[in-house]
Each structure stands twice: as structure tokens, then as C-alpha cells.
Coordinates of C-alpha atoms in Angstrom, one line a residue:
M1 CA 79.5 124.6 81.8
G2 CA 79.6 125.2 85.6
I3 CA 82.8 123.1 86.1
D4 CA 84.7 125.4 83.7
K5 CA 83.9 128.4 85.8
L6 CA 84.9 126.5 89.0
L7 CA 88.2 125.3 87.6
S8 CA 89.0 128.8 86.2
F9 CA 88.3 130.4 89.6
L10 CA 90.4 127.8 91.4
K11 CA 93.3 128.6 89.1
L12 CA 92.9 132.3 89.8
L13 CA 92.9 131.7 93.6
G14 CA 96.1 129.7 93.2
A15 CA 97.7 132.4 91.1
H16 CA 96.8 135.0 93.8
T17 CA 98.0 132.7 96.6
L18 CA 94.7 132.8 98.4
T19 CA 93.6 130.2 100.9
Y20 CA 90.5 128.2 100.2
D21 CA 88.6 125.0 101.0
L22 CA 86.2 123.0 98.8
R23 CA 83.0 121.6 100.3
V24 CA 79.7 120.1 99.1
D25 CA 76.7 121.2 101.1
R26 CA 74.1 120.4 98.5
P27 CA 74.3 118.0 95.6
E28 CA 73.8 120.5 92.9
A29 CA 76.7 122.8 93.8
V30 CA 80.4 122.9 94.8
L31 CA 81.2 125.4 97.5
V32 CA 84.5 127.3 97.6
M33 CA 85.3 128.9 100.9
V34 CA 87.9 131.7 100.4
Y35 CA 89.7 133.2 103.4
V36 CA 91.1 136.7 103.3
P37 CA 92.0 139.0 106.3
G38 CA 88.7 140.1 108.0
H39 CA 86.5 138.2 105.5
R40 CA 85.3 134.8 104.5
Y41 CA 83.6 134.3 101.1
E42 CA 81.3 131.4 100.2
V43 CA 81.3 131.0 96.5
E44 CA 78.9 128.3 95.1
F45 CA 79.2 127.0 91.6
F46 CA 76.1 125.3 90.2
G47 CA 75.9 122.7 87.4
D48 CA 73.7 125.0 85.3
G49 CA 76.6 127.6 85.3
H50 CA 75.3 130.2 87.8
V51 CA 77.4 131.4 90.7
E52 CA 76.3 132.6 94.1
V53 CA 78.7 134.6 96.4
E54 CA 78.1 135.4 100.1
R55 CA 80.6 137.5 102.1
F56 CA 81.0 137.3 105.9
T57 CA 82.9 140.1 107.6
S58 CA 84.6 139.9 110.9
P59 CA 83.8 142.7 113.4
G60 CA 87.5 142.5 114.4
D61 CA 87.0 141.6 118.0
I62 CA 89.3 138.8 119.3
K63 CA 87.9 136.6 122.0
G64 CA 89.7 134.2 124.3
E65 CA 89.0 130.6 125.3
E66 CA 85.6 131.6 126.8
A67 CA 84.3 131.8 123.2
L68 CA 84.6 128.0 122.8
E69 CA 81.5 127.5 124.9
E70 CA 79.6 130.0 122.8
I71 CA 80.6 128.0 119.6
L72 CA 79.5 124.7 121.1
S73 CA 76.1 126.2 122.2
F74 CA 75.0 126.3 118.6
G75 CA 75.1 122.5 118.3
E76 CA 73.5 119.6 120.1
P77 CA 75.5 117.1 122.0
S78 CA 75.5 113.6 120.3
T79 CA 74.4 110.7 122.4

């Protein structure tokens, strides 16, 4: 049931020439990350057929190389 929704959505993304990636963050769902100007959508398709969508909006500020340290500060160095 859920796979049909996922495959239909992927076909629509292709037909609209939208950029996306597939990921699995949890075993019960497939995550489709869709990229459009100023936004990123996380669309999760679950085996039981339900769908969850979360939108992330860019504030539009462009940063330079100094932002690389900010990004790395969210992780922990591996040893």
C-alpha cells in the first residue's frame, strides 16, 4: 500500500523535473528529500500507507566559509 504512494510520488517528481534524494532513517519508512529554491521537504512514506511531510525554509542569508565551523560544531569528532 505505502510503496504505491511512494512510486507514484517519485514519478510525479520526475515529471516535474524536481531534484530529490532517497534515504532510510528508520526501518518503517522511506524518506524522500525534495529540494526546491528556498525550501527542502522531507516526505516520509510508511509501510501502513500514511505519509508525513515536513518543510524547512531558508531564511535566504548566504554565508561564507566561516559557516563550515558552525556546521561541524553540531557533531562530535570521531576518535
